[in-house]
Coordinates of C-alpha atoms in Angstrom, one line a residue:
M1 CA -0.1 0.1 0.3
G2 CA 3.5 2.2 0.1
A3 CA 3.6 2.5 3.5
P4 CA 5.7 0.1 5.7
E5 CA 3.9 -2.7 7.5
L6 CA 2.3 -2.5 11.1
S7 CA 4.2 -4.8 13.7
N8 CA 2.1 -6.4 15.9
G9 CA 3.1 -4.0 18.5
Q10 CA 2.2 -0.5 16.4
L11 CA -0.1 -2.4 15.0
T12 CA -1.9 -2.9 18.9
R13 CA -2.0 0.6 20.0
R14 CA -2.9 1.8 16.9
L15 CA -6.4 -0.4 17.6
L16 CA -5.9 0.6 21.0
G17 CA -6.3 4.6 20.3
L18 CA -9.4 3.5 18.6
A19 CA -11.0 2.2 21.5
W20 CA -9.8 5.3 23.1
Q21 CA -11.8 7.5 21.1
W22 CA -15.1 6.0 22.3
R23 CA -13.7 5.4 26.2
R24 CA -16.5 6.2 27.3
A25 CA -18.9 3.9 25.8
T26 CA -16.5 1.5 26.1
L27 CA -16.2 2.2 30.2
V28 CA -19.8 2.2 30.6
V29 CA -19.6 -1.8 28.9
L30 CA -16.4 -2.6 31.4
L31 CA -18.7 -0.9 34.6
I32 CA -21.4 -2.8 33.6
Q33 CA -19.4 -5.5 33.9
A34 CA -17.4 -5.6 36.9
L35 CA -21.5 -5.3 38.3
L36 CA -22.4 -8.6 36.6
L37 CA -19.4 -10.1 38.3
A38 CA -20.0 -8.8 41.4
M39 CA -23.0 -10.2 41.2
A40 CA -22.3 -13.8 40.0
V41 CA -20.2 -14.1 43.2
G42 CA -22.3 -12.5 45.4
G43 CA -25.7 -15.6 43.9
L44 CA -22.5 -17.9 44.5
G45 CA -21.9 -17.1 48.1
L46 CA -25.5 -16.8 48.6
L47 CA -26.0 -20.0 47.7
G48 CA -23.6 -21.5 49.8
L49 CA -24.7 -19.6 52.9
A50 CA -28.1 -21.7 52.1
I51 CA -26.9 -24.7 51.8
D52 CA -25.0 -24.4 54.6
V53 CA -28.2 -23.0 56.9
I54 CA -30.3 -25.7 55.4
G55 CA -27.4 -28.6 55.6
H56 CA -26.6 -26.7 60.0
G57 CA -30.8 -27.1 60.8
L58 CA -31.2 -30.5 59.7
S59 CA -28.4 -32.2 61.8
Q60 CA -29.6 -30.1 64.7
Q61 CA -33.2 -31.4 63.7
R62 CA -32.6 -34.7 63.2
P63 CA -29.2 -35.6 65.1
D64 CA -29.9 -39.2 64.8
L65 CA -28.7 -38.9 61.0
G66 CA -25.1 -37.9 62.8
L67 CA -24.4 -35.0 59.7
D68 CA -22.8 -32.8 62.2
L69 CA -22.6 -30.2 60.1
K70 CA -20.8 -26.7 60.3
P71 CA -22.7 -23.8 61.7
P72 CA -23.1 -20.9 58.2
Q73 CA -21.0 -18.4 58.6
W74 CA -22.8 -15.2 57.9
P75 CA -21.1 -12.3 55.9
L76 CA -20.6 -8.5 57.3
G77 CA -21.3 -10.4 60.5
L78 CA -25.8 -10.1 60.3
I79 CA -26.8 -12.8 61.7
P80 CA -30.0 -13.0 62.3
P81 CA -32.6 -13.4 64.8
G82 CA -32.6 -16.7 66.9
S83 CA -36.1 -16.8 66.8
W84 CA -36.1 -17.6 63.0
N85 CA -36.4 -21.4 62.1
A86 CA -34.4 -22.9 59.2
L87 CA -37.1 -22.1 56.2
G88 CA -37.7 -18.7 57.2
R89 CA -34.0 -18.0 56.7
V90 CA -33.6 -20.0 54.0
A91 CA -36.6 -18.1 52.5
V92 CA -34.9 -15.2 53.3
V93 CA -31.1 -16.0 51.2
A94 CA -33.6 -17.3 48.4
L95 CA -34.8 -13.4 48.4
L96 CA -31.8 -12.4 47.8
I97 CA -30.6 -14.6 45.2
V98 CA -34.3 -13.9 43.7
A99 CA -33.4 -9.9 42.9
I100 CA -29.6 -10.6 42.6
G101 CA -31.3 -12.5 39.5
G102 CA -33.6 -9.8 38.5
L103 CA -30.9 -7.2 38.2
R104 CA -28.3 -9.3 36.8
F105 CA -31.1 -9.4 33.9
G106 CA -31.9 -5.5 34.0
L107 CA -27.4 -5.8 33.5
E108 CA -27.3 -8.0 30.9
R109 CA -29.9 -6.5 28.6
G110 CA -28.5 -2.9 29.0
G111 CA -24.9 -4.8 28.2
Q112 CA -25.7 -5.9 24.7
I113 CA -27.2 -2.8 23.5
A114 CA -24.5 -1.1 24.7
I115 CA -21.7 -3.3 23.6
A116 CA -23.9 -3.2 20.3
T117 CA -24.3 0.4 20.3
L118 CA -20.5 0.6 20.5
V119 CA -19.8 -1.8 17.7
Q120 CA -22.4 -0.2 15.0
N121 CA -20.4 3.2 15.9
L122 CA -17.2 2.8 15.4
V123 CA -17.9 0.5 12.1
V124 CA -19.6 3.1 10.7
D125 CA -17.1 6.1 11.8
L126 CA -14.4 3.5 10.7
R127 CA -15.8 2.8 7.2
D128 CA -16.6 6.0 6.4
R129 CA -12.7 6.9 7.6
V130 CA -11.6 4.6 4.8
Y131 CA -13.3 5.8 2.2
D132 CA -12.4 9.3 2.6
K133 CA -9.3 8.3 2.0
L134 CA -9.6 6.1 -1.4
Q135 CA -11.6 9.7 -2.1
R136 CA -8.2 11.3 -1.8
L137 CA -5.7 8.8 -3.5
S138 CA -4.2 9.3 -6.4
F139 CA -4.8 7.7 -9.7
R140 CA -1.3 4.9 -9.3
F141 CA -2.4 3.8 -5.7
F142 CA -6.0 3.0 -7.6
A143 CA -3.6 1.2 -11.1
A144 CA -2.0 -0.5 -8.7
H145 CA -4.8 -2.5 -5.9
D146 CA -7.4 -4.3 -7.6
S147 CA -11.1 -3.2 -6.4
G148 CA -12.2 -6.4 -5.0
S149 CA -9.0 -6.0 -2.1
L150 CA -10.3 -1.8 -2.1
I151 CA -13.9 -3.2 -1.8
N152 CA -13.0 -6.0 1.4
R153 CA -11.4 -3.7 3.4
V154 CA -13.9 -1.1 3.1
T155 CA -16.9 -3.8 4.2
G156 CA -14.9 -6.6 5.1
D157 CA -12.2 -6.0 7.1
V158 CA -13.8 -3.0 8.9
M159 CA -15.9 -5.8 10.9
M160 CA -13.0 -7.8 11.5
V161 CA -12.0 -4.6 13.2
R162 CA -14.3 -4.1 15.3
L163 CA -13.8 -7.2 16.7
F164 CA -10.9 -6.0 18.6
I165 CA -13.5 -4.0 20.9
D166 CA -15.6 -6.2 21.5
R167 CA -14.2 -9.6 21.5
V168 CA -10.9 -9.0 21.9
L169 CA -10.7 -5.6 24.7
I170 CA -13.5 -5.9 26.4
Q171 CA -12.9 -9.7 27.3
V172 CA -9.7 -9.3 28.3
V173 CA -10.4 -6.9 30.7
V174 CA -13.3 -9.0 31.9
L175 CA -10.9 -11.9 31.2
L176 CA -9.0 -10.4 34.2
M177 CA -11.4 -9.3 36.1
S178 CA -12.9 -12.4 36.5
L179 CA -9.5 -14.4 36.8
V180 CA -8.3 -12.3 39.9
V181 CA -12.1 -11.8 41.3
F182 CA -12.8 -16.0 41.2
A183 CA -8.9 -17.2 42.4
G184 CA -9.2 -14.3 45.3
F185 CA -12.4 -15.9 46.5
M186 CA -10.5 -19.5 46.2
M187 CA -8.0 -18.0 48.0
I188 CA -10.0 -16.7 50.6
L189 CA -11.5 -19.7 50.9
S190 CA -9.1 -22.0 51.3
V191 CA -4.6 -21.7 49.9
P192 CA -3.7 -25.1 49.7
L193 CA -7.4 -26.3 47.7
T194 CA -7.0 -23.2 44.7
L195 CA -3.4 -24.2 44.3
A196 CA -3.8 -27.6 43.3
C197 CA -6.4 -26.9 41.5
L198 CA -5.6 -23.8 39.1
A199 CA -2.4 -26.5 38.9
T200 CA -2.5 -26.3 35.2
T201 CA -3.1 -23.6 34.5
P202 CA 0.5 -22.2 33.4
V203 CA -0.3 -25.5 30.0
L204 CA -3.5 -23.6 29.2
W205 CA -1.6 -20.3 29.1
A206 CA 1.7 -22.4 26.6
L207 CA -0.9 -24.0 24.1
T208 CA -2.8 -20.7 23.6
A209 CA 0.3 -19.2 22.9
Y210 CA 1.2 -21.9 20.8
F211 CA -2.1 -21.2 18.9
G212 CA -2.4 -18.5 18.4
N213 CA 1.4 -18.6 16.3
L214 CA -0.2 -21.3 14.4
V215 CA -3.5 -19.3 12.9
K216 CA -2.3 -16.2 12.4
P217 CA -0.1 -16.6 9.0
A218 CA -3.7 -18.6 7.7
Y219 CA -5.9 -15.2 8.7
R220 CA -3.6 -13.3 6.2
E221 CA -3.8 -16.0 3.8
N222 CA -7.9 -16.2 3.9
R223 CA -8.2 -12.1 3.3
R224 CA -6.3 -12.8 0.5
L225 CA -8.0 -15.5 -1.3
F226 CA -11.6 -13.6 -0.6
D227 CA -10.1 -10.2 -1.9
G228 CA -9.5 -12.6 -5.2
C229 CA -13.8 -13.7 -5.1
V230 CA -14.5 -10.6 -4.6
R231 CA -13.0 -9.0 -7.5
V232 CA -14.0 -11.8 -9.8
L233 CA -17.3 -10.4 -8.0
S234 CA -16.7 -6.8 -9.3
E235 CA -14.8 -7.0 -12.9
N236 CA -18.6 -9.6 -13.8
A237 CA -20.8 -6.9 -12.4
R238 CA -19.0 -4.1 -14.1
G239 CA -17.7 -6.1 -17.3
V240 CA -21.4 -7.2 -17.7
H241 CA -21.8 -6.7 -20.8
V242 CA -18.7 -8.1 -22.1
V243 CA -19.2 -11.7 -20.7
K244 CA -22.7 -11.6 -22.6
S245 CA -21.4 -10.6 -25.4
F246 CA -19.1 -13.3 -25.4
S247 CA -20.7 -15.6 -24.4
R248 CA -18.8 -16.1 -21.4
Q249 CA -20.8 -16.4 -18.9
A250 CA -19.4 -20.8 -18.0
L251 CA -16.4 -19.3 -17.5
E252 CA -17.0 -17.4 -15.4
I253 CA -19.7 -18.6 -13.6
R254 CA -16.7 -21.8 -12.8
K255 CA -13.7 -18.9 -12.1
F256 CA -16.1 -17.7 -9.2
N257 CA -16.9 -21.3 -7.9
D258 CA -12.9 -21.9 -7.6
A259 CA -12.3 -18.8 -6.0
S260 CA -15.1 -19.2 -3.5
E261 CA -13.7 -22.7 -3.3
A262 CA -10.7 -21.4 -2.2
V263 CA -11.8 -19.2 0.5
S264 CA -14.2 -22.3 1.6
E265 CA -10.9 -25.0 1.8
H266 CA -9.3 -22.1 3.3
K267 CA -11.6 -21.2 6.1
R268 CA -12.2 -24.8 6.9
W269 CA -8.5 -25.6 7.5
I270 CA -8.8 -22.7 10.1
F271 CA -12.3 -24.4 11.2
R272 CA -10.7 -27.5 11.8
K273 CA -7.4 -26.1 14.0
V274 CA -10.1 -24.3 16.0
S275 CA -12.9 -27.1 16.5
F276 CA -9.6 -28.7 18.2
F277 CA -7.8 -26.2 19.8
V278 CA -11.1 -24.7 21.2
P279 CA -12.7 -28.3 22.8
L280 CA -8.9 -28.9 23.9
I281 CA -8.7 -26.0 26.0
T282 CA -12.2 -26.3 27.7
G283 CA -11.7 -29.5 29.0
L284 CA -8.5 -29.5 30.1
S285 CA -9.7 -26.5 32.3
Q286 CA -12.6 -29.1 33.3
M287 CA -9.7 -31.1 35.0
N288 CA -9.3 -29.1 37.5
L289 CA -12.9 -30.0 38.9
V290 CA -11.4 -33.6 39.4
V291 CA -8.4 -32.2 41.3
L292 CA -11.3 -30.4 43.5
L293 CA -13.1 -33.9 43.7
L294 CA -10.0 -35.7 45.4
A295 CA -8.6 -32.7 47.5
G296 CA -11.9 -31.3 48.3
G297 CA -13.0 -33.6 50.9
Y298 CA -9.1 -34.3 52.3
V299 CA -9.6 -30.7 53.0
Y300 CA -13.3 -30.2 54.7
A301 CA -12.2 -32.1 56.9
R302 CA -8.7 -31.3 58.0
D303 CA -10.2 -27.1 57.7
P304 CA -12.8 -25.9 60.7
G305 CA -13.7 -23.1 58.9
F306 CA -13.9 -25.0 55.6
S307 CA -18.2 -25.8 55.7
F308 CA -19.9 -27.9 52.8
G309 CA -21.5 -25.1 51.8
D310 CA -18.2 -22.7 50.8
L311 CA -16.8 -26.4 49.4
I312 CA -19.9 -26.0 46.9
V313 CA -19.0 -22.1 46.3
F314 CA -15.6 -23.2 45.5
A315 CA -16.5 -25.8 43.2
G316 CA -18.6 -23.0 41.6
L317 CA -16.2 -20.6 41.3
L318 CA -14.0 -23.6 40.0
Q319 CA -16.0 -23.9 37.0
Q320 CA -16.3 -19.8 36.3
F321 CA -12.5 -20.0 36.4
S322 CA -12.0 -22.7 33.8
Q323 CA -14.9 -21.0 31.7
Q324 CA -12.7 -18.2 31.6
V325 CA -10.5 -19.9 31.2
G326 CA -11.4 -21.8 28.4
S327 CA -12.6 -18.4 26.4
V328 CA -8.8 -17.6 26.1
A329 CA -9.2 -20.1 22.8
E330 CA -11.9 -17.4 21.3
I331 CA -10.5 -14.5 22.2
T332 CA -7.1 -15.9 20.5
N333 CA -9.2 -16.7 17.2
A334 CA -10.7 -13.3 17.3
V335 CA -7.3 -11.6 18.0
Q336 CA -5.6 -13.2 15.1
A337 CA -8.8 -12.5 12.9
S338 CA -9.1 -9.1 13.9
M339 CA -5.4 -8.1 13.5
T340 CA -5.3 -9.2 9.6
G341 CA -8.1 -6.9 8.7
A342 CA -7.0 -4.2 11.6
R343 CA -3.8 -4.4 9.6
R344 CA -5.0 -4.0 5.8
V345 CA -7.5 -1.4 6.9
F346 CA -4.7 0.8 8.4
E347 CA -2.8 0.0 5.1
V348 CA -5.7 2.8 3.5
L349 CA -5.2 5.3 5.8
D350 CA -1.7 5.4 6.2
A351 CA -1.1 5.1 2.4
P352 CA 0.4 8.2 1.5
E353 CA -1.4 11.2 -1.1
E354 CA 0.8 11.5 -3.7
V355 CA -1.3 14.6 -5.3
A356 CA -2.3 17.2 -2.7
S357 CA -4.3 19.7 -2.2
P358 CA -2.2 22.9 -1.4
A359 CA -2.5 24.4 2.0
D360 CA -3.4 27.8 0.6
P361 CA -4.8 27.3 -2.7
V362 CA -3.8 30.8 -4.8
P363 CA -7.0 31.6 -6.5
L364 CA -7.2 31.4 -10.3
G365 CA -9.0 34.8 -11.1
R366 CA -10.0 35.7 -14.5
A367 CA -9.4 33.2 -17.1
H368 CA -7.7 33.2 -20.7
G369 CA -9.5 29.8 -22.4
R370 CA -5.7 28.5 -22.8
V371 CA -4.2 25.6 -20.7
V372 CA 0.2 25.5 -20.5
F373 CA 2.0 22.4 -19.3
E374 CA 5.3 23.2 -19.0
R375 CA 8.4 21.6 -17.8
V376 CA 6.6 18.4 -18.4
G377 CA 8.2 14.4 -18.1
F378 CA 6.9 11.5 -17.5
A379 CA 8.1 7.7 -17.0
Y380 CA 7.1 3.8 -17.3
G381 CA 6.7 3.5 -12.8
P382 CA 8.1 5.3 -9.9
A383 CA 11.5 3.9 -10.7
G384 CA 11.7 3.7 -14.7
P385 CA 13.5 5.9 -17.0
A386 CA 12.1 8.9 -17.7
A387 CA 10.7 8.6 -21.3
L388 CA 10.0 12.6 -22.1
H389 CA 12.2 15.7 -19.2
G390 CA 11.3 18.8 -19.7
V391 CA 9.0 19.0 -22.3

């Protein structure tokens, strides 16, 4: 495109700068996600509390069962009156869980609307900027790049860039918040159990880095093949009279089918890699639950402050943690797709304008009906020898 190719670091900084232009909407989305995270943890805590209330009440009412479950630990010292029975206490906890569920419904709906509004505004703005830049580029630029590639950059590649906002940036921040919160609460419940259950996490990160390096060149090649498919379509649309005049319909259909099949086959290759890697990461992250089953009973028996409800809460937190780790594979896939599209979009935005209007143009004044060319030169290409000089 006439400008040096951006490195991954430079590309990331440009994308972060693009997100900074929409920082208010992005911060609103992140705030909603943080509140949803807090409600998820709060709901799990209330569920564990309800289980402890039921278990402890049952062990008191039916001592013949020999349950001897540990008493519930009420948060913030908010212990209900002693006159309340177990059913009344559970009813209060259940109402709190229902209230949190209602708030989560409203926040999730608002969050979805906020994300959709953010990415659509970004797409419209970026698409307008690319089109505006194309209007100011010289004929040499359009002679050097086929129309299919340019059409694809204004349409498909801009849509790829928006993946960086909603599928990468927002998801990475939510992922980091979730991992810190979930791991922190698990550490509060039991440090040894947390270390045992999260021992496989470094292996998952290493596999994710390997997957990212594997599919990165594949996304570039896929965009190149898609450019060829769009080029065949646009050329036929413009030259439909020629195609029909020379009865080339069958040949052009075959040409388009070949280009479309090349895109499809290459995309299937990517999907085969993704369909193997994503379940692999998810399955390995679920192995943490096996560790919990083996070590959780031991901790429950040895730690007097670790109740059965805490074990249930820990299992829920670990499940949420594993799901977040499993989403790293999808984020990696979105990173590669968004980086490929962004690099192609910024190549257009960074293309030099060979013919620029002067900052202070001189008014023409009254024209006298003639055009004069002085000191005219001509060469075949920017590096070719001059065919005319000083004409």
